[in-house]
């Protein structure tokens, strides 16, 4: 290839990337957040996301945002803390920053998180330090997270490709090719490759809403998951509400919290989960890969747990607080979802949870409950909502897993067979 041809192709690829970044920025603002005129936007992002942040910011101002504020994170400075921080400092968190974020949300700001961190950033660091720092951060961030989990404001998560993440997902390719492949996977999973991504998302939301409406009409008391290594009954919270795709936040704005998304999900009952379950995909958590998880629930609580890899990490997660051993979410995703069919293990929950049905340890989304106005934590707990400092999704669905809905009489109704919907939804 001549030098001029190489430069021309490189320019075409750059133009294509810039065009797709602009599409992602537009979808994040118009579909993800649905920014309202006069609304502030708070963005968190890794340094490598600057090009995407600029596109998002441009579209946010075009939509009428009054102010866009971005807080960047840097992996090298994050890593420096674990390499050089003193022993007594790992219980410290930026409380002032967490309070500021919560104040911003209370004042009506929209929340956009751009993910793309290195899944193995903290591999090799002191796991006790990681656990302590995580608990401290979770404590101070809880007021802000409660606003998010209650869906009081419009919020959204999208992804940016970073070199470190790309190398983890595509280890057999040179870094530039790995990054290009990861970008393409993000664009495809985020439904950006059609002629009109905003319209494509509107159509996809119709499908997800139809599935959620079917489940809400059915009013199942529980779900029964069966398959290799799995025989699990997940009771559903009293007055649970299935959701999926675009939903109306407490401020009246309809938004898509996750891009991509393929799930419909609801709140399980924290005391009514029984049986055993095996993970169907590895879980990437705080720089460690937890693989082949097997746990047993009794009365809603994990009473036995094993993992072929990362068992010590899982044990520390479960010891975060009392609610960490109970469920805060259950979600149904067909095995034929685009992310599943891609065959890519993203090692990022935003994507991997949309490849398979899953459960989440920890905090419940009380948005997925009816008639919660005026109810405090104790009242919600009595209805089955779990409370915890964590919310960690892990995958239990596959092409070998069946799911039944259990009605109030105890009768079973086939919902999924071999990972696919067994009903017309």
mmCIF file of C-alpha atoms in Angstrom:
data_model
loop_
_atom_site.group_PDB
_atom_site.id
_atom_site.type_symbol
_atom_site.label_atom_id
_atom_site.label_comp_id
_atom_site.label_asym_id
_atom_site.label_seq_id
_atom_site.Cartn_x
_atom_site.Cartn_y
_atom_site.Cartn_z
ATOM 1 C CA UNK A 1 0.000 0.000 0.000
ATOM 2 C CA UNK A 2 1.363 3.423 -0.924
ATOM 3 C CA UNK A 3 1.763 6.109 1.684
ATOM 4 C CA UNK A 4 -0.995 8.205 0.132
ATOM 5 C CA UNK A 5 -3.401 5.238 0.040
ATOM 6 C CA UNK A 6 -2.624 4.432 3.659
ATOM 7 C CA UNK A 7 -3.313 8.028 4.683
ATOM 8 C CA UNK A 8 -6.562 8.043 2.716
ATOM 9 C CA UNK A 9 -7.801 4.815 4.354
ATOM 10 C CA UNK A 10 -6.742 6.057 7.790
ATOM 11 C CA UNK A 11 -8.669 9.260 7.152
ATOM 12 C CA UNK A 12 -11.764 7.320 6.086
ATOM 13 C CA UNK A 13 -11.573 5.139 9.197
ATOM 14 C CA UNK A 14 -11.196 8.248 11.384
ATOM 15 C CA UNK A 15 -14.171 9.898 9.718
ATOM 16 C CA UNK A 16 -16.185 6.744 10.274
ATOM 17 C CA UNK A 17 -15.200 6.614 13.948
ATOM 18 C CA UNK A 18 -16.014 10.284 14.405
ATOM 19 C CA UNK A 19 -19.372 9.762 12.719
ATOM 20 C CA UNK A 20 -20.192 6.794 14.957
ATOM 21 C CA UNK A 21 -19.065 8.668 18.080
ATOM 22 C CA UNK A 22 -21.430 11.448 17.089
ATOM 23 C CA UNK A 23 -24.224 8.897 16.755
ATOM 24 C CA UNK A 24 -23.435 7.484 20.193
ATOM 25 C CA UNK A 25 -23.381 10.991 21.649
ATOM 26 C CA UNK A 26 -26.736 11.800 20.085
ATOM 27 C CA UNK A 27 -28.343 8.558 21.271
ATOM 28 C CA UNK A 28 -26.924 9.042 24.783
ATOM 29 C CA UNK A 29 -28.529 12.497 24.959
ATOM 30 C CA UNK A 30 -31.777 12.027 23.027
ATOM 31 C CA UNK A 31 -32.612 8.399 23.873
ATOM 32 C CA UNK A 32 -30.515 7.654 26.949
ATOM 33 C CA UNK A 33 -31.035 10.835 28.965
ATOM 34 C CA UNK A 34 -33.704 12.662 26.954
ATOM 35 C CA UNK A 35 -32.247 15.897 28.320
ATOM 36 C CA UNK A 36 -34.871 18.523 29.119
ATOM 37 C CA UNK A 37 -34.385 22.205 28.243
ATOM 38 C CA UNK A 38 -32.717 23.992 31.146
ATOM 39 C CA UNK A 39 -31.543 20.770 32.789
ATOM 40 C CA UNK A 40 -27.984 20.338 34.041
ATOM 41 C CA UNK A 41 -26.030 17.182 33.158
ATOM 42 C CA UNK A 42 -23.360 15.547 35.308
ATOM 43 C CA UNK A 43 -20.998 13.176 33.454
ATOM 44 C CA UNK A 44 -18.413 10.797 34.886
ATOM 45 C CA UNK A 45 -15.914 9.299 32.453
ATOM 46 C CA UNK A 46 -12.403 7.896 32.080
ATOM 47 C CA UNK A 47 -9.817 10.225 30.538
ATOM 48 C CA UNK A 48 -9.797 8.166 27.348
ATOM 49 C CA UNK A 49 -13.458 9.096 26.793
ATOM 50 C CA UNK A 50 -12.731 12.751 25.975
ATOM 51 C CA UNK A 51 -13.756 12.432 22.283
ATOM 52 C CA UNK A 52 -17.079 10.858 23.251
ATOM 53 C CA UNK A 53 -17.640 13.347 26.095
ATOM 54 C CA UNK A 54 -17.226 16.188 23.600
ATOM 55 C CA UNK A 55 -19.879 14.694 21.315
ATOM 56 C CA UNK A 56 -22.247 14.121 24.252
ATOM 57 C CA UNK A 57 -21.686 17.657 25.510
ATOM 58 C CA UNK A 58 -22.382 19.138 22.081
ATOM 59 C CA UNK A 59 -25.652 17.244 21.741
ATOM 60 C CA UNK A 60 -26.650 18.075 25.334
ATOM 61 C CA UNK A 61 -26.323 21.784 24.686
ATOM 62 C CA UNK A 62 -28.200 21.424 21.405
ATOM 63 C CA UNK A 63 -30.989 19.772 23.411
ATOM 64 C CA UNK A 64 -31.111 22.776 25.733
ATOM 65 C CA UNK A 65 -28.953 21.693 28.685
ATOM 66 C CA UNK A 66 -28.104 24.661 30.899
ATOM 67 C CA UNK A 67 -24.747 23.269 32.047
ATOM 68 C CA UNK A 68 -22.719 20.108 31.424
ATOM 69 C CA UNK A 69 -20.135 19.182 34.061
ATOM 70 C CA UNK A 70 -17.714 16.273 33.555
ATOM 71 C CA UNK A 71 -15.690 14.519 36.245
ATOM 72 C CA UNK A 72 -12.836 12.447 34.808
ATOM 73 C CA UNK A 73 -11.087 9.463 36.343
ATOM 74 C CA UNK A 74 -7.545 8.330 35.587
ATOM 75 C CA UNK A 75 -6.547 4.706 36.022
ATOM 76 C CA UNK A 76 -2.895 5.458 36.757
ATOM 77 C CA UNK A 77 -3.782 7.687 39.695
ATOM 78 C CA UNK A 78 -6.327 5.125 40.890
ATOM 79 C CA UNK A 79 -3.645 2.458 40.784
ATOM 80 C CA UNK A 80 -1.176 4.710 42.621
ATOM 81 C CA UNK A 81 -3.404 4.669 45.675
ATOM 82 C CA UNK A 82 -3.156 0.890 46.007
ATOM 83 C CA UNK A 83 0.559 0.850 45.295
ATOM 84 C CA UNK A 84 1.632 3.633 47.611
ATOM 85 C CA UNK A 85 -1.265 4.478 49.951
ATOM 86 C CA UNK A 86 -0.741 3.987 53.678
ATOM 87 C CA UNK A 87 -2.529 1.156 55.441
ATOM 88 C CA UNK A 88 -4.840 3.388 57.475
ATOM 89 C CA UNK A 89 -6.111 5.370 54.459
ATOM 90 C CA UNK A 90 -8.206 2.758 52.668
ATOM 91 C CA UNK A 91 -11.320 3.487 54.713
ATOM 92 C CA UNK A 92 -11.341 7.045 53.349
ATOM 93 C CA UNK A 93 -13.630 8.242 50.573
ATOM 94 C CA UNK A 94 -14.382 11.648 49.040
ATOM 95 C CA UNK A 95 -17.479 12.391 51.063
ATOM 96 C CA UNK A 96 -17.537 16.007 49.898
ATOM 97 C CA UNK A 97 -17.713 14.889 46.274
ATOM 98 C CA UNK A 98 -20.424 12.306 46.957
ATOM 99 C CA UNK A 99 -22.508 14.914 48.754
ATOM 100 C CA UNK A 100 -22.061 17.309 45.838
ATOM 101 C CA UNK A 101 -23.245 14.675 43.361
ATOM 102 C CA UNK A 102 -26.294 13.913 45.491
ATOM 103 C CA UNK A 103 -27.071 17.631 45.801
ATOM 104 C CA UNK A 104 -26.844 17.960 42.023
ATOM 105 C CA UNK A 105 -29.319 15.132 41.480
ATOM 106 C CA UNK A 106 -31.689 16.533 44.110
ATOM 107 C CA UNK A 107 -31.579 19.827 42.218
ATOM 108 C CA UNK A 108 -32.659 17.991 39.061
ATOM 109 C CA UNK A 109 -29.427 17.249 37.197
ATOM 110 C CA UNK A 110 -29.359 14.307 34.803
ATOM 111 C CA UNK A 111 -26.703 11.632 35.333
ATOM 112 C CA UNK A 112 -24.560 10.137 32.546
ATOM 113 C CA UNK A 113 -21.907 7.533 33.337
ATOM 114 C CA UNK A 114 -19.437 6.539 30.625
ATOM 115 C CA UNK A 115 -17.891 3.157 31.351
ATOM 116 C CA UNK A 116 -14.759 1.622 29.856
ATOM 117 C CA UNK A 117 -12.315 0.958 32.655
ATOM 118 C CA UNK A 118 -9.696 -1.768 32.562
ATOM 119 C CA UNK A 119 -11.383 -4.857 34.087
ATOM 120 C CA UNK A 120 -8.009 -6.031 35.430
ATOM 121 C CA UNK A 121 -6.750 -2.670 36.714
ATOM 122 C CA UNK A 122 -6.489 -3.788 40.331
ATOM 123 C CA UNK A 123 -5.414 -7.367 39.680
ATOM 124 C CA UNK A 124 -2.463 -8.103 41.908
ATOM 125 C CA UNK A 125 -3.268 -5.373 44.421
ATOM 126 C CA UNK A 126 -4.094 -6.070 48.059
ATOM 127 C CA UNK A 127 -7.680 -7.434 47.979
ATOM 128 C CA UNK A 128 -8.354 -6.275 51.539
ATOM 129 C CA UNK A 129 -7.441 -2.717 50.580
ATOM 130 C CA UNK A 130 -9.709 -2.925 47.532
ATOM 131 C CA UNK A 131 -12.581 -4.231 49.644
ATOM 132 C CA UNK A 132 -12.154 -1.519 52.306
ATOM 133 C CA UNK A 133 -11.959 1.266 49.740
ATOM 134 C CA UNK A 134 -15.019 -0.084 47.939
ATOM 135 C CA UNK A 135 -17.067 -0.207 51.147
ATOM 136 C CA UNK A 136 -16.018 3.333 52.041
ATOM 137 C CA UNK A 137 -16.967 4.622 48.594
ATOM 138 C CA UNK A 138 -20.286 2.779 48.698
ATOM 139 C CA UNK A 139 -21.130 4.302 52.084
ATOM 140 C CA UNK A 140 -20.528 7.898 51.061
ATOM 141 C CA UNK A 141 -22.133 7.443 47.639
ATOM 142 C CA UNK A 142 -25.274 5.849 49.015
ATOM 143 C CA UNK A 143 -27.383 9.056 49.081
ATOM 144 C CA UNK A 144 -26.639 9.640 45.404
ATOM 145 C CA UNK A 145 -27.175 5.993 44.511
ATOM 146 C CA UNK A 146 -30.534 5.922 46.287
ATOM 147 C CA UNK A 147 -31.675 8.720 43.978
ATOM 148 C CA UNK A 148 -30.576 6.609 41.006
ATOM 149 C CA UNK A 149 -32.022 3.289 42.224
ATOM 150 C CA UNK A 150 -35.298 5.044 43.062
ATOM 151 C CA UNK A 151 -35.237 6.460 39.516
ATOM 152 C CA UNK A 152 -35.934 9.987 40.752
ATOM 153 C CA UNK A 153 -33.944 11.563 37.896
ATOM 154 C CA UNK A 154 -33.175 10.629 34.300
ATOM 155 C CA UNK A 155 -29.888 8.766 33.983
ATOM 156 C CA UNK A 156 -27.966 6.702 31.473
ATOM 157 C CA UNK A 157 -24.822 4.567 31.054
ATOM 158 C CA UNK A 158 -22.940 4.184 27.764
ATOM 159 C CA UNK A 159 -19.488 2.804 26.973
ATOM 160 C CA UNK A 160 -16.245 4.011 25.452
ATOM 161 C CA UNK A 161 -13.543 1.742 24.035
ATOM 162 C CA UNK A 162 -10.227 2.077 25.844
ATOM 163 C CA UNK A 163 -6.929 0.352 25.004
ATOM 164 C CA UNK A 164 -6.700 -1.530 28.302
ATOM 165 C CA UNK A 165 -10.268 -2.814 28.056
ATOM 166 C CA UNK A 166 -9.828 -3.715 24.382
ATOM 167 C CA UNK A 167 -6.718 -5.772 25.143
ATOM 168 C CA UNK A 168 -8.707 -7.766 27.709
ATOM 169 C CA UNK A 169 -11.571 -8.469 25.299
ATOM 170 C CA UNK A 170 -9.438 -9.150 22.214
ATOM 171 C CA UNK A 171 -6.071 -10.383 23.557
ATOM 172 C CA UNK A 172 -4.996 -11.990 20.249
ATOM 173 C CA UNK A 173 -4.936 -8.736 18.284
ATOM 174 C CA UNK A 174 -2.570 -5.748 18.213
ATOM 175 C CA UNK A 175 -3.824 -2.909 20.363
ATOM 176 C CA UNK A 176 -5.074 -0.712 17.508
ATOM 177 C CA UNK A 177 -7.028 -3.599 15.993
ATOM 178 C CA UNK A 178 -8.390 -4.594 19.403
ATOM 179 C CA UNK A 179 -9.637 -1.049 20.009
ATOM 180 C CA UNK A 180 -11.252 -0.923 16.561
ATOM 181 C CA UNK A 181 -12.974 -4.267 17.176
ATOM 182 C CA UNK A 182 -14.218 -3.160 20.582
ATOM 183 C CA UNK A 183 -15.616 0.065 19.152
ATOM 184 C CA UNK A 184 -17.436 -1.909 16.473
ATOM 185 C CA UNK A 185 -18.847 -4.285 19.092
ATOM 186 C CA UNK A 186 -20.033 -1.317 21.189
ATOM 187 C CA UNK A 187 -21.669 0.342 18.179
ATOM 188 C CA UNK A 188 -23.468 -2.846 17.149
ATOM 189 C CA UNK A 189 -24.625 -3.734 20.665
ATOM 190 C CA UNK A 190 -25.798 -0.132 21.163
ATOM 191 C CA UNK A 191 -27.951 -0.309 18.004
ATOM 192 C CA UNK A 192 -26.104 2.501 16.221
ATOM 193 C CA UNK A 193 -25.432 0.884 12.853
ATOM 194 C CA UNK A 194 -28.862 1.345 11.243
ATOM 195 C CA UNK A 195 -30.036 4.302 9.213
ATOM 196 C CA UNK A 196 -31.779 5.977 12.192
ATOM 197 C CA UNK A 197 -30.516 4.809 15.607
ATOM 198 C CA UNK A 198 -33.008 6.961 17.531
ATOM 199 C CA UNK A 199 -35.900 5.351 15.618
ATOM 200 C CA UNK A 200 -34.344 1.901 16.068
ATOM 201 C CA UNK A 201 -34.247 2.463 19.818
ATOM 202 C CA UNK A 202 -37.884 3.543 19.822
ATOM 203 C CA UNK A 203 -38.837 0.275 18.090
ATOM 204 C CA UNK A 204 -36.689 -1.788 20.469
ATOM 205 C CA UNK A 205 -38.344 -0.104 23.448
ATOM 206 C CA UNK A 206 -41.744 -1.185 22.142
ATOM 207 C CA UNK A 207 -40.580 -4.821 22.270
ATOM 208 C CA UNK A 208 -39.201 -4.508 25.801
ATOM 209 C CA UNK A 209 -42.350 -2.724 27.001
ATOM 210 C CA UNK A 210 -44.524 -5.477 25.547
ATOM 211 C CA UNK A 211 -42.569 -8.127 27.469
ATOM 212 C CA UNK A 212 -42.742 -6.149 30.713
ATOM 213 C CA UNK A 213 -46.487 -5.587 30.254
ATOM 214 C CA UNK A 214 -47.066 -9.322 29.738
ATOM 215 C CA UNK A 215 -45.243 -10.139 32.975
ATOM 216 C CA UNK A 216 -47.037 -7.405 34.904
ATOM 217 C CA UNK A 217 -50.395 -8.687 33.697
ATOM 218 C CA UNK A 218 -49.445 -12.249 34.693
ATOM 219 C CA UNK A 219 -48.557 -11.211 38.276
ATOM 220 C CA UNK A 220 -46.401 -14.274 38.922
ATOM 221 C CA UNK A 221 -45.509 -14.878 42.550
ATOM 222 C CA UNK A 222 -42.127 -16.390 41.665
ATOM 223 C CA UNK A 223 -39.824 -17.519 38.866
ATOM 224 C CA UNK A 224 -38.332 -21.011 38.677
ATOM 225 C CA UNK A 225 -34.967 -21.370 36.897
ATOM 226 C CA UNK A 226 -33.829 -24.889 35.979
ATOM 227 C CA UNK A 227 -30.899 -26.244 33.992
ATOM 228 C CA UNK A 228 -27.352 -27.540 34.472
ATOM 229 C CA UNK A 229 -26.310 -26.715 38.038
ATOM 230 C CA UNK A 230 -29.460 -24.674 38.607
ATOM 231 C CA UNK A 231 -32.750 -25.290 40.408
ATOM 232 C CA UNK A 232 -33.690 -21.914 41.826
ATOM 233 C CA UNK A 233 -36.991 -20.364 42.882
ATOM 234 C CA UNK A 234 -36.937 -16.571 43.030
ATOM 235 C CA UNK A 235 -39.936 -15.164 44.864
ATOM 236 C CA UNK A 236 -40.998 -11.709 43.721
ATOM 237 C CA UNK A 237 -41.545 -8.723 45.985
ATOM 238 C CA UNK A 238 -45.061 -7.740 47.017
ATOM 239 C CA UNK A 239 -46.292 -5.250 44.451
ATOM 240 C CA UNK A 240 -43.305 -5.805 42.182
ATOM 241 C CA UNK A 241 -43.321 -4.091 38.789
ATOM 242 C CA UNK A 242 -41.510 -5.342 35.684
ATOM 243 C CA UNK A 243 -39.606 -2.742 33.671
ATOM 244 C CA UNK A 244 -37.413 -2.650 30.601
ATOM 245 C CA UNK A 245 -36.124 -0.148 28.074
ATOM 246 C CA UNK A 246 -37.300 3.455 28.309
ATOM 247 C CA UNK A 247 -39.129 4.360 31.507
ATOM 248 C CA UNK A 248 -40.448 7.555 33.081
ATOM 249 C CA UNK A 249 -38.260 8.868 35.888
ATOM 250 C CA UNK A 250 -39.634 10.575 38.972
ATOM 251 C CA UNK A 251 -39.011 13.958 37.369
ATOM 252 C CA UNK A 252 -41.362 13.012 34.518
ATOM 253 C CA UNK A 253 -38.644 12.500 31.893
ATOM 254 C CA UNK A 254 -38.709 9.264 29.868
ATOM 255 C CA UNK A 255 -35.180 7.883 29.513
ATOM 256 C CA UNK A 256 -33.248 4.699 28.718
ATOM 257 C CA UNK A 257 -30.983 4.048 31.718
ATOM 258 C CA UNK A 258 -28.769 1.495 29.950
ATOM 259 C CA UNK A 259 -27.467 1.554 26.391
ATOM 260 C CA UNK A 260 -27.318 -1.246 25.398
ATOM 261 C CA UNK A 261 -30.164 -3.123 27.056
ATOM 262 C CA UNK A 262 -31.976 -6.367 26.242
ATOM 263 C CA UNK A 263 -33.518 -7.138 29.639
ATOM 264 C CA UNK A 264 -36.816 -6.931 31.439
ATOM 265 C CA UNK A 265 -36.293 -6.894 35.193
ATOM 266 C CA UNK A 266 -37.999 -6.572 38.538
ATOM 267 C CA UNK A 267 -37.512 -6.722 42.300
ATOM 268 C CA UNK A 268 -37.232 -10.161 43.954
ATOM 269 C CA UNK A 269 -38.375 -10.797 47.519
ATOM 270 C CA UNK A 270 -35.354 -10.694 49.789
ATOM 271 C CA UNK A 271 -36.680 -13.547 51.971
ATOM 272 C CA UNK A 272 -38.126 -15.827 49.286
ATOM 273 C CA UNK A 273 -35.222 -17.155 47.226
ATOM 274 C CA UNK A 274 -34.465 -20.851 47.625
ATOM 275 C CA UNK A 275 -32.392 -23.476 45.840
ATOM 276 C CA UNK A 276 -29.089 -23.506 44.013
ATOM 277 C CA UNK A 277 -27.772 -21.743 40.929
ATOM 278 C CA UNK A 278 -24.624 -21.740 38.799
ATOM 279 C CA UNK A 279 -23.250 -18.808 36.850
ATOM 280 C CA UNK A 280 -23.169 -19.149 33.064
ATOM 281 C CA UNK A 281 -20.565 -16.426 32.400
ATOM 282 C CA UNK A 282 -17.604 -15.135 34.392
ATOM 283 C CA UNK A 283 -18.112 -12.049 36.561
ATOM 284 C CA UNK A 284 -15.491 -9.308 36.365
ATOM 285 C CA UNK A 285 -15.330 -7.451 39.673
ATOM 286 C CA UNK A 286 -12.739 -4.928 40.883
ATOM 287 C CA UNK A 287 -9.927 -6.283 38.766
ATOM 288 C CA UNK A 288 -10.665 -9.946 39.426
ATOM 289 C CA UNK A 289 -12.481 -12.541 37.347
ATOM 290 C CA UNK A 290 -14.899 -14.691 39.343
ATOM 291 C CA UNK A 291 -15.751 -17.811 37.366
ATOM 292 C CA UNK A 292 -18.010 -20.848 37.767
ATOM 293 C CA UNK A 293 -19.941 -19.445 40.707
ATOM 294 C CA UNK A 294 -22.171 -21.904 42.544
ATOM 295 C CA UNK A 295 -24.335 -20.779 45.453
ATOM 296 C CA UNK A 296 -27.239 -22.094 47.502
ATOM 297 C CA UNK A 297 -30.000 -19.876 48.852
ATOM 298 C CA UNK A 298 -32.135 -20.620 51.886
ATOM 299 C CA UNK A 299 -34.815 -18.155 52.955
ATOM 300 C CA UNK A 300 -33.464 -15.590 50.523
ATOM 301 C CA UNK A 301 -29.892 -15.712 51.802
ATOM 302 C CA UNK A 302 -26.785 -17.303 50.314
ATOM 303 C CA UNK A 303 -25.759 -19.989 52.802
ATOM 304 C CA UNK A 304 -23.194 -21.818 50.644
ATOM 305 C CA UNK A 305 -20.937 -20.471 47.921
ATOM 306 C CA UNK A 306 -18.149 -21.744 45.693
ATOM 307 C CA UNK A 307 -16.229 -20.447 42.679
ATOM 308 C CA UNK A 308 -13.599 -22.153 40.562
ATOM 309 C CA UNK A 309 -11.752 -18.837 40.287
ATOM 310 C CA UNK A 310 -11.949 -15.750 42.484
ATOM 311 C CA UNK A 311 -13.732 -17.445 45.376
ATOM 312 C CA UNK A 312 -11.929 -15.225 47.898
ATOM 313 C CA UNK A 313 -13.133 -12.120 46.052
ATOM 314 C CA UNK A 314 -16.706 -13.416 46.059
ATOM 315 C CA UNK A 315 -16.463 -14.138 49.775
ATOM 316 C CA UNK A 316 -15.450 -10.532 50.479
ATOM 317 C CA UNK A 317 -18.334 -9.264 48.344
ATOM 318 C CA UNK A 318 -20.809 -11.367 50.312
ATOM 319 C CA UNK A 319 -19.413 -10.010 53.573
ATOM 320 C CA UNK A 320 -19.976 -6.367 52.568
ATOM 321 C CA UNK A 321 -23.151 -6.201 54.664
ATOM 322 C CA UNK A 322 -26.188 -8.327 55.517
ATOM 323 C CA UNK A 323 -27.947 -7.438 52.286
ATOM 324 C CA UNK A 324 -25.022 -8.527 50.121
ATOM 325 C CA UNK A 325 -26.091 -12.174 50.436
ATOM 326 C CA UNK A 326 -29.606 -11.419 49.192
ATOM 327 C CA UNK A 327 -31.001 -10.436 45.799
ATOM 328 C CA UNK A 328 -31.978 -6.981 44.618
ATOM 329 C CA UNK A 329 -32.832 -7.782 40.988
ATOM 330 C CA UNK A 330 -33.886 -10.586 38.687
ATOM 331 C CA UNK A 331 -33.870 -10.108 34.906
ATOM 332 C CA UNK A 332 -34.900 -12.100 31.856
ATOM 333 C CA UNK A 333 -32.861 -11.900 28.643
ATOM 334 C CA UNK A 334 -33.296 -14.235 25.645
ATOM 335 C CA UNK A 335 -30.288 -16.305 24.614
ATOM 336 C CA UNK A 336 -30.736 -14.921 21.087
ATOM 337 C CA UNK A 337 -29.965 -11.355 22.202
ATOM 338 C CA UNK A 338 -27.440 -9.628 19.897
ATOM 339 C CA UNK A 339 -24.838 -9.462 22.650
ATOM 340 C CA UNK A 340 -25.151 -13.175 23.370
ATOM 341 C CA UNK A 341 -24.943 -14.023 19.682
ATOM 342 C CA UNK A 342 -21.803 -11.913 19.251
ATOM 343 C CA UNK A 343 -19.941 -14.491 21.359
ATOM 344 C CA UNK A 344 -17.944 -11.700 22.998
ATOM 345 C CA UNK A 345 -17.235 -11.731 26.727
ATOM 346 C CA UNK A 346 -16.998 -7.993 27.370
ATOM 347 C CA UNK A 347 -15.959 -8.355 31.022
ATOM 348 C CA UNK A 348 -18.185 -5.343 31.605
ATOM 349 C CA UNK A 349 -21.574 -5.728 33.275
ATOM 350 C CA UNK A 350 -23.310 -3.180 31.037
ATOM 351 C CA UNK A 351 -22.835 -5.602 28.151
ATOM 352 C CA UNK A 352 -22.513 -9.047 29.712
ATOM 353 C CA UNK A 353 -25.752 -8.739 31.702
ATOM 354 C CA UNK A 354 -27.561 -8.237 28.391
ATOM 355 C CA UNK A 355 -26.278 -11.533 27.040
ATOM 356 C CA UNK A 356 -28.145 -13.689 29.560
ATOM 357 C CA UNK A 357 -30.832 -13.761 32.210
ATOM 358 C CA UNK A 358 -29.289 -12.667 35.473
ATOM 359 C CA UNK A 359 -29.679 -11.892 39.143
ATOM 360 C CA UNK A 360 -28.068 -9.145 41.190
ATOM 361 C CA UNK A 361 -26.746 -9.324 44.693
ATOM 362 C CA UNK A 362 -27.517 -6.359 46.933
ATOM 363 C CA UNK A 363 -29.565 -3.207 46.594
ATOM 364 C CA UNK A 364 -33.040 -3.442 45.056
ATOM 365 C CA UNK A 365 -34.380 -1.005 42.488
ATOM 366 C CA UNK A 366 -37.423 0.244 44.355
ATOM 367 C CA UNK A 367 -38.491 1.824 41.066
ATOM 368 C CA UNK A 368 -39.577 -1.743 40.220
ATOM 369 C CA UNK A 369 -42.258 -1.666 42.906
ATOM 370 C CA UNK A 370 -45.738 -0.167 42.833
ATOM 371 C CA UNK A 371 -47.135 2.390 45.284
ATOM 372 C CA UNK A 372 -43.891 3.242 47.085
ATOM 373 C CA UNK A 373 -44.655 6.912 47.733
ATOM 374 C CA UNK A 374 -44.177 7.756 51.394
ATOM 375 C CA UNK A 375 -42.813 4.314 52.289
ATOM 376 C CA UNK A 376 -39.563 4.237 54.230
ATOM 377 C CA UNK A 377 -36.860 1.550 54.045
ATOM 378 C CA UNK A 378 -38.541 -0.584 56.709
ATOM 379 C CA UNK A 379 -41.863 -0.576 54.861
ATOM 380 C CA UNK A 380 -40.183 -1.471 51.585
ATOM 381 C CA UNK A 381 -38.204 -4.242 53.298
ATOM 382 C CA UNK A 382 -41.450 -5.692 54.639
ATOM 383 C CA UNK A 383 -42.629 -5.953 51.033
ATOM 384 C CA UNK A 384 -39.398 -7.720 50.074
ATOM 385 C CA UNK A 385 -37.048 -4.965 48.846
ATOM 386 C CA UNK A 386 -33.423 -5.639 49.753
ATOM 387 C CA UNK A 387 -31.013 -2.994 51.023
ATOM 388 C CA UNK A 388 -27.241 -3.089 50.606
ATOM 389 C CA UNK A 389 -24.173 -1.022 49.746
ATOM 390 C CA UNK A 390 -23.645 -3.136 46.614
ATOM 391 C CA UNK A 391 -25.532 -4.050 43.449
ATOM 392 C CA UNK A 392 -23.647 -6.685 41.450
ATOM 393 C CA UNK A 393 -25.206 -8.503 38.486
ATOM 394 C CA UNK A 394 -24.131 -11.974 37.448
ATOM 395 C CA UNK A 395 -25.387 -14.171 34.675
ATOM 396 C CA UNK A 396 -27.400 -17.369 35.199
ATOM 397 C CA UNK A 397 -29.090 -17.746 31.799
ATOM 398 C CA UNK A 398 -28.004 -19.669 28.707
ATOM 399 C CA UNK A 399 -29.337 -21.794 25.864
ATOM 400 C CA UNK A 400 -29.780 -24.605 28.403
ATOM 401 C CA UNK A 401 -31.832 -22.774 31.029
ATOM 402 C CA UNK A 402 -35.628 -22.980 31.360
ATOM 403 C CA UNK A 403 -37.744 -20.469 33.278
ATOM 404 C CA UNK A 404 -41.279 -20.975 34.595
ATOM 405 C CA UNK A 405 -43.578 -18.394 36.084
ATOM 406 C CA UNK A 406 -45.195 -19.609 39.311
ATOM 407 C CA UNK A 407 -48.665 -18.174 39.890
ATOM 408 C CA UNK A 408 -50.363 -17.533 43.219
ATOM 409 C CA UNK A 409 -51.782 -21.070 43.299
ATOM 410 C CA UNK A 410 -48.338 -22.594 42.780
ATOM 411 C CA UNK A 411 -48.994 -23.639 39.174
ATOM 412 C CA UNK A 412 -46.057 -23.364 36.756
ATOM 413 C CA UNK A 413 -46.339 -21.620 33.390
ATOM 414 C CA UNK A 414 -43.525 -21.978 30.823
ATOM 415 C CA UNK A 415 -41.854 -18.615 30.195
ATOM 416 C CA UNK A 416 -38.541 -19.589 28.631
ATOM 417 C CA UNK A 417 -37.294 -22.818 27.124
ATOM 418 C CA UNK A 418 -33.637 -23.303 26.259
ATOM 419 C CA UNK A 419 -33.091 -19.607 26.865
ATOM 420 C CA UNK A 420 -35.828 -18.371 24.495
ATOM 421 C CA UNK A 421 -39.263 -16.981 25.223
ATOM 422 C CA UNK A 422 -41.848 -19.767 25.251
ATOM 423 C CA UNK A 423 -44.698 -17.247 25.060
ATOM 424 C CA UNK A 424 -45.459 -14.735 22.323
ATOM 425 C CA UNK A 425 -43.963 -11.515 23.644
#
